[in-house]
Amino acid sequence: DFVEIAKKSINKVVHVKSSSTGGDYSIEDFIFGRSQRRPQMGSGSGVIISSDGYIITNHHVIETAEDIQITTNNNQSYDAIIIGSDEQNDIALLKIETNNELPYAVFGDSDSTQIGEWVLAVGNPYNLNSTVTAGIISSKSRDLNEFDQKNQSFIQTDAAVNFGNSGGALVNIQGELIGINTLIQSMTGGYVGYSFAVPSNTVRKIFEDILEYGDVQKGLLGVRGVALRSSYSKQLNIEETEGFYIDVIEPGFGADNAGLQKGDIIKSIDDVKINRFSDLSGYLSSKRPGDKVKVRYIRDKELITASVTLKKSSN
């Protein structure tokens, strides 16, 4: 029942307004000799994830912020501070102080979501109170640019998301948080049929890492290579057209220690099927150094299973 899900969700989403003094000078400033720059203003949404005032939003919403104000769905305003941020995954953690217990979103398991599943996008754009739109999951492990060196792995949905919804909640039909709405891909800047969210398993790990360690812990497998497709398979003279082809094994990392070699083809990790690089990077983004993962790979047409311990990068 979308009505019940919306009732549960709208009070857990807030408006995030940020400001900084790093704006540009205008023509009028030069004409009238003003020495101060005009303030830059930013606007987006956020999701309350604890009763004592922790809030998740996008890194780009607060990237240059010197002052952040949170407005809840019942028009209460609070000053917020930045606890930590992960630019690569575009996630930031904020904190407000309040004597009241706040309604908060419960994390769902984004790995268990399925294409075609109904979802709601909840945002608080333009400080107009919470806005709800509905759609389905259109794709998973979506990387918008395979060649930009960013390990993106978004949930794609056709629920309408527009400017100001950044940092808002993507929830399933149980009302659980399965993603943070992050961006749209559009020639006009407006919604054109699909939008993208950072999966909740990645968001939850970032939240826990920042609180426990002060930064984001990245667990690495220690492999480099390419996601297979028919054209690559022909070049490599192999029959497999799905999976991650290992071209380089990083010495001393988990894959090396577990005996993986150049030419092996990773088919799954912890029973998560690996068809694209974003499948691999997306799943590993929810892991941290020291975690063990079960890697299934093909070597000489034989399916082999290995336990690999993830390692933190020295760089």
Short mmCIF file of C-alpha atoms in Angstrom, two decimals:
data_model
loop_
_atom_site.label_atom_id
_atom_site.label_comp_id
_atom_site.label_asym_id
_atom_site.label_seq_id
_atom_site.Cartn_x
_atom_site.Cartn_y
_atom_site.Cartn_z
CA ASP A 1 0.00 0.00 0.00
CA PHE A 2 1.80 3.13 -1.24
CA VAL A 3 -0.28 5.31 1.11
CA GLU A 4 1.04 3.54 4.20
CA ILE A 5 4.62 3.49 2.92
CA ALA A 6 4.43 7.23 2.16
CA LYS A 7 3.05 7.96 5.64
CA LYS A 8 5.97 6.08 7.20
CA SER A 9 8.59 7.70 4.98
CA ILE A 10 7.84 11.41 4.57
CA ASN A 11 8.74 12.41 8.14
CA LYS A 12 12.11 10.66 7.83
CA VAL A 13 13.21 12.88 4.91
CA VAL A 14 14.43 16.45 5.44
CA HIS A 15 15.41 19.52 3.44
CA VAL A 16 19.12 20.35 3.45
CA LYS A 17 20.17 23.96 2.79
CA SER A 18 23.86 24.81 2.62
CA SER A 19 25.61 28.14 2.21
CA SER A 20 29.19 29.34 1.80
CA THR A 21 30.95 32.63 1.14
CA GLY A 22 32.91 31.27 -1.80
CA GLY A 23 30.63 32.66 -4.50
CA ASP A 24 31.70 34.72 -7.49
CA TYR A 25 31.71 38.49 -7.81
CA SER A 26 28.90 39.93 -9.93
CA ILE A 27 29.07 42.83 -12.40
CA GLU A 28 27.25 44.99 -9.84
CA ASP A 29 29.91 44.16 -7.22
CA PHE A 30 32.65 45.52 -9.50
CA ILE A 31 30.63 48.61 -10.46
CA PHE A 32 29.78 49.55 -6.88
CA GLY A 33 33.11 48.48 -5.39
CA ARG A 34 31.77 45.72 -3.15
CA SER A 35 34.56 43.65 -1.68
CA GLN A 36 32.52 40.72 -0.39
CA ARG A 37 31.55 37.83 -2.59
CA ARG A 38 27.95 36.79 -2.86
CA PRO A 39 27.19 33.65 -0.83
CA GLN A 40 26.72 30.36 -2.62
CA MET A 41 23.55 28.51 -1.75
CA GLY A 42 22.95 24.79 -2.12
CA SER A 43 19.80 22.77 -1.69
CA GLY A 44 18.95 19.10 -1.47
CA SER A 45 17.33 16.41 0.63
CA GLY A 46 18.51 14.16 3.44
CA VAL A 47 17.38 11.03 5.29
CA ILE A 48 17.26 10.72 9.08
CA ILE A 49 18.91 7.39 9.99
CA SER A 50 18.93 7.56 13.81
CA SER A 51 16.61 8.88 16.49
CA ASP A 52 19.36 11.16 17.85
CA GLY A 53 19.84 13.12 14.64
CA TYR A 54 22.27 11.48 12.21
CA ILE A 55 21.35 12.36 8.63
CA ILE A 56 22.59 10.99 5.30
CA THR A 57 22.74 13.22 2.21
CA ASN A 58 24.88 13.55 -0.92
CA HIS A 59 28.43 14.82 -0.76
CA HIS A 60 27.74 17.25 -3.61
CA VAL A 61 24.89 18.86 -1.65
CA ILE A 62 27.25 20.02 1.16
CA GLU A 63 30.60 19.94 -0.65
CA THR A 64 31.46 23.63 -0.16
CA ALA A 65 29.17 24.30 2.80
CA GLU A 66 30.19 26.55 5.68
CA ASP A 67 26.70 26.61 7.17
CA ILE A 68 24.08 23.82 6.91
CA GLN A 69 20.46 24.07 7.97
CA ILE A 70 18.07 21.13 8.22
CA THR A 71 14.30 21.55 7.98
CA THR A 72 12.11 18.57 8.89
CA ASN A 73 8.77 17.74 7.33
CA ASN A 74 6.98 19.43 10.26
CA ASN A 75 8.92 22.67 9.63
CA GLN A 76 11.37 22.38 12.53
CA SER A 77 14.79 23.86 11.72
CA TYR A 78 18.19 22.77 13.05
CA ASP A 79 21.82 23.64 12.45
CA ALA A 80 23.86 20.68 11.23
CA ILE A 81 27.53 19.77 11.25
CA ILE A 82 29.40 17.47 8.86
CA ILE A 83 30.61 14.29 10.57
CA GLY A 84 32.25 12.80 7.49
CA SER A 85 31.99 12.41 3.75
CA ASP A 86 32.87 10.04 0.90
CA GLU A 87 33.30 11.94 -2.36
CA GLN A 88 33.71 8.81 -4.51
CA ASN A 89 30.32 7.39 -3.51
CA ASP A 90 28.79 10.88 -3.13
CA ILE A 91 27.60 10.27 0.44
CA ALA A 92 27.91 12.61 3.45
CA LEU A 93 26.96 12.15 7.11
CA LEU A 94 25.48 15.10 9.04
CA LYS A 95 24.40 15.50 12.68
CA ILE A 96 21.82 17.74 14.32
CA GLU A 97 21.25 18.20 18.06
CA THR A 98 17.75 17.77 19.41
CA ASN A 99 16.08 16.73 22.66
CA ASN A 100 13.32 14.99 20.73
CA GLU A 101 13.47 11.45 19.37
CA LEU A 102 13.29 11.68 15.60
CA PRO A 103 11.60 9.24 13.21
CA TYR A 104 14.30 7.48 11.25
CA ALA A 105 14.68 5.23 8.22
CA VAL A 106 15.57 1.56 8.62
CA PHE A 107 18.17 0.15 6.22
CA GLY A 108 17.02 -2.56 3.84
CA ASP A 109 19.21 -5.02 1.94
CA SER A 110 19.93 -3.47 -1.45
CA ASP A 111 21.61 -6.67 -2.68
CA SER A 112 18.31 -8.54 -2.43
CA THR A 113 16.35 -5.99 -4.52
CA GLN A 114 15.16 -7.12 -7.94
CA ILE A 115 14.59 -5.48 -11.31
CA GLY A 116 10.87 -4.76 -11.66
CA GLU A 117 10.36 -4.26 -7.91
CA TRP A 118 8.17 -1.32 -6.89
CA VAL A 119 9.92 1.57 -5.11
CA LEU A 120 9.12 5.05 -3.85
CA ALA A 121 11.44 8.05 -4.14
CA VAL A 122 10.98 10.47 -1.23
CA GLY A 123 12.62 13.90 -1.27
CA ASN A 124 12.22 17.37 0.19
CA PRO A 125 13.10 19.62 -2.78
CA TYR A 126 12.94 23.41 -2.51
CA ASN A 127 11.83 23.07 1.14
CA LEU A 128 8.29 22.28 -0.05
CA ASN A 129 7.85 19.45 2.46
CA SER A 130 8.33 15.84 1.48
CA THR A 131 7.39 14.77 -2.04
CA VAL A 132 6.76 11.15 -3.02
CA THR A 133 6.98 9.55 -6.48
CA ALA A 134 6.61 5.88 -7.46
CA GLY A 135 8.32 3.63 -9.97
CA ILE A 136 10.16 0.37 -10.39
CA ILE A 137 13.80 -0.68 -10.25
CA SER A 138 14.89 -0.50 -13.88
CA SER A 139 18.44 -1.83 -13.48
CA LYS A 140 21.08 -2.64 -10.89
CA SER A 141 24.86 -2.18 -10.77
CA ARG A 142 24.56 0.67 -13.27
CA ASP A 143 27.80 2.48 -14.15
CA LEU A 144 27.13 5.64 -16.16
CA ASN A 145 30.66 5.77 -17.55
CA GLU A 146 32.81 2.63 -17.62
CA PHE A 147 35.90 4.61 -18.59
CA ASP A 148 35.99 7.43 -16.01
CA GLN A 149 37.84 5.43 -13.29
CA LYS A 150 34.92 5.88 -10.86
CA ASN A 151 33.65 2.65 -9.32
CA GLN A 152 29.97 3.47 -9.69
CA SER A 153 27.25 0.91 -9.06
CA PHE A 154 23.84 2.60 -8.94
CA ILE A 155 20.30 1.34 -8.59
CA GLN A 156 18.41 2.74 -11.58
CA THR A 157 14.72 3.59 -11.20
CA ASP A 158 12.02 5.27 -13.25
CA ALA A 159 10.54 7.00 -10.17
CA ALA A 160 10.61 10.73 -10.95
CA VAL A 161 13.56 12.51 -9.33
CA ASN A 162 14.38 16.15 -10.04
CA PHE A 163 16.76 18.86 -8.87
CA GLY A 164 16.52 19.15 -5.09
CA ASN A 165 15.79 15.45 -4.58
CA SER A 166 19.51 14.66 -4.24
CA GLY A 167 20.10 12.94 -0.91
CA GLY A 168 16.52 11.74 -0.59
CA ALA A 169 15.32 8.20 0.11
CA LEU A 170 14.57 5.32 -2.21
CA VAL A 171 12.37 2.90 -0.26
CA ASN A 172 10.90 -0.53 -1.00
CA ILE A 173 7.34 -1.69 -0.41
CA GLN A 174 8.24 -2.56 3.19
CA GLY A 175 9.22 1.08 3.75
CA GLU A 176 12.92 0.16 4.12
CA LEU A 177 15.68 2.41 2.83
CA ILE A 178 17.32 0.68 -0.15
CA GLY A 179 19.12 3.68 -1.69
CA ILE A 180 20.00 7.37 -1.56
CA ASN A 181 18.79 9.20 -4.68
CA THR A 182 21.84 10.85 -6.15
CA LEU A 183 21.49 12.00 -9.74
CA ILE A 184 19.63 12.00 -13.01
CA GLN A 185 21.08 11.75 -16.51
CA SER A 186 19.47 14.35 -18.69
CA MET A 187 20.31 16.75 -21.52
CA THR A 188 17.96 19.36 -20.02
CA GLY A 189 18.71 19.01 -16.30
CA GLY A 190 15.17 17.76 -15.67
CA TYR A 191 13.74 14.28 -15.21
CA VAL A 192 13.57 12.31 -18.48
CA GLY A 193 12.60 8.83 -17.38
CA TYR A 194 15.24 7.40 -15.04
CA SER A 195 17.32 8.30 -12.03
CA PHE A 196 20.06 6.72 -9.95
CA ALA A 197 20.57 5.87 -6.28
CA VAL A 198 23.54 4.74 -4.19
CA PRO A 199 22.61 1.27 -2.80
CA SER A 200 21.76 1.15 0.90
CA ASN A 201 24.37 -1.52 1.70
CA THR A 202 27.07 0.87 0.51
CA VAL A 203 25.48 3.78 2.38
CA ARG A 204 25.20 1.81 5.62
CA LYS A 205 28.86 0.78 5.47
CA ILE A 206 29.95 4.39 4.87
CA PHE A 207 27.86 5.51 7.87
CA GLU A 208 29.33 2.81 10.13
CA ASP A 209 32.90 3.40 8.90
CA ILE A 210 32.76 7.15 9.52
CA LEU A 211 31.43 6.64 13.05
CA GLU A 212 33.89 3.87 13.96
CA TYR A 213 37.04 4.81 12.03
CA GLY A 214 36.58 8.45 11.03
CA ASP A 215 36.88 7.64 7.33
CA VAL A 216 35.72 5.05 4.80
CA GLN A 217 37.47 1.67 4.88
CA LYS A 218 37.85 0.14 1.42
CA GLY A 219 38.45 -3.60 1.17
CA LEU A 220 40.31 -4.52 -2.02
CA LEU A 221 40.47 -7.85 -3.84
CA GLY A 222 43.74 -6.95 -5.55
CA VAL A 223 42.84 -7.59 -9.19
CA ARG A 224 42.68 -5.52 -12.35
CA GLY A 225 41.04 -6.50 -15.58
CA VAL A 226 37.97 -6.14 -17.73
CA ALA A 227 34.33 -7.23 -17.70
CA LEU A 228 33.81 -9.68 -20.54
CA ARG A 229 31.62 -9.13 -23.56
CA SER A 230 31.62 -10.90 -26.90
CA SER A 231 34.11 -8.52 -28.54
CA TYR A 232 36.61 -8.84 -25.66
CA SER A 233 36.19 -12.63 -25.57
CA LYS A 234 37.09 -12.86 -29.25
CA GLN A 235 40.22 -10.77 -28.69
CA LEU A 236 41.21 -12.95 -25.73
CA ASN A 237 40.31 -16.15 -27.64
CA ILE A 238 38.07 -17.47 -24.86
CA GLU A 239 34.54 -18.89 -24.91
CA GLU A 240 33.19 -17.15 -21.79
CA THR A 241 31.28 -13.92 -22.51
CA GLU A 242 30.27 -13.11 -18.91
CA GLY A 243 32.41 -12.50 -15.85
CA PHE A 244 35.46 -10.44 -14.86
CA TYR A 245 38.66 -11.35 -16.70
CA ILE A 246 41.76 -10.88 -14.51
CA ASP A 247 44.59 -9.19 -16.37
CA VAL A 248 46.75 -8.17 -13.39
CA ILE A 249 47.14 -9.68 -9.92
CA GLU A 250 48.40 -7.18 -7.32
CA PRO A 251 51.21 -8.83 -5.31
CA GLY A 252 50.48 -9.37 -1.62
CA PHE A 253 46.71 -8.76 -1.85
CA GLY A 254 43.98 -11.29 -1.11
CA ALA A 255 43.56 -12.63 -4.64
CA ASP A 256 47.31 -13.26 -4.91
CA ASN A 257 47.41 -15.00 -1.52
CA ALA A 258 44.42 -17.18 -2.47
CA GLY A 259 46.12 -18.38 -5.66
CA LEU A 260 44.18 -16.51 -8.33
CA GLN A 261 46.11 -15.88 -11.54
CA LYS A 262 46.09 -13.76 -14.66
CA GLY A 263 43.55 -15.21 -17.10
CA ASP A 264 41.13 -16.41 -14.41
CA ILE A 265 37.52 -15.31 -14.92
CA ILE A 266 35.58 -14.32 -11.78
CA LYS A 267 31.98 -15.52 -12.07
CA SER A 268 30.61 -14.67 -8.62
CA ILE A 269 31.50 -13.31 -5.19
CA ASP A 270 29.53 -14.62 -2.20
CA ASP A 271 26.98 -15.99 -4.71
CA VAL A 272 26.53 -12.52 -6.27
CA LYS A 273 26.81 -12.99 -10.03
CA ILE A 274 29.54 -10.88 -11.67
CA ASN A 275 28.72 -9.80 -15.22
CA ARG A 276 30.07 -6.24 -15.16
CA PHE A 277 32.82 -4.40 -13.35
CA SER A 278 30.12 -2.45 -11.50
CA ASP A 279 28.81 -5.78 -10.12
CA LEU A 280 32.26 -6.40 -8.66
CA SER A 281 32.96 -2.88 -7.39
CA GLY A 282 29.42 -2.42 -6.12
CA TYR A 283 29.48 -5.54 -3.96
CA LEU A 284 32.98 -4.87 -2.63
CA SER A 285 31.97 -1.32 -1.66
CA SER A 286 29.88 -2.86 1.12
CA LYS A 287 32.92 -4.72 2.50
CA ARG A 288 35.94 -3.57 4.50
CA PRO A 289 39.54 -4.71 4.99
CA GLY A 290 39.77 -8.06 6.79
CA ASP A 291 36.44 -9.35 5.46
CA LYS A 292 36.53 -12.73 3.73
CA VAL A 293 34.63 -13.32 0.49
CA LYS A 294 33.94 -16.51 -1.47
CA VAL A 295 35.19 -16.10 -5.03
CA ARG A 296 34.13 -18.51 -7.78
CA TYR A 297 36.24 -18.33 -10.91
CA ILE A 298 36.96 -20.29 -14.07
CA ARG A 299 40.42 -21.54 -14.99
CA ASP A 300 40.92 -23.89 -17.94
CA LYS A 301 37.13 -24.43 -18.11
CA GLU A 302 37.06 -25.61 -14.48
CA LEU A 303 34.98 -23.79 -11.84
CA ILE A 304 37.07 -23.17 -8.71
CA THR A 305 36.06 -21.67 -5.35
CA ALA A 306 38.49 -19.71 -3.16
CA SER A 307 38.23 -17.79 0.11
CA VAL A 308 39.82 -14.36 -0.29
CA THR A 309 40.62 -11.91 2.52
CA LEU A 310 40.21 -8.29 1.46
CA LYS A 311 43.05 -5.88 2.16
CA LYS A 312 43.31 -2.14 2.67
CA SER A 313 45.23 -0.18 0.06
CA SER A 314 48.58 1.20 1.19
CA ASN A 315 47.99 4.21 -1.11
#
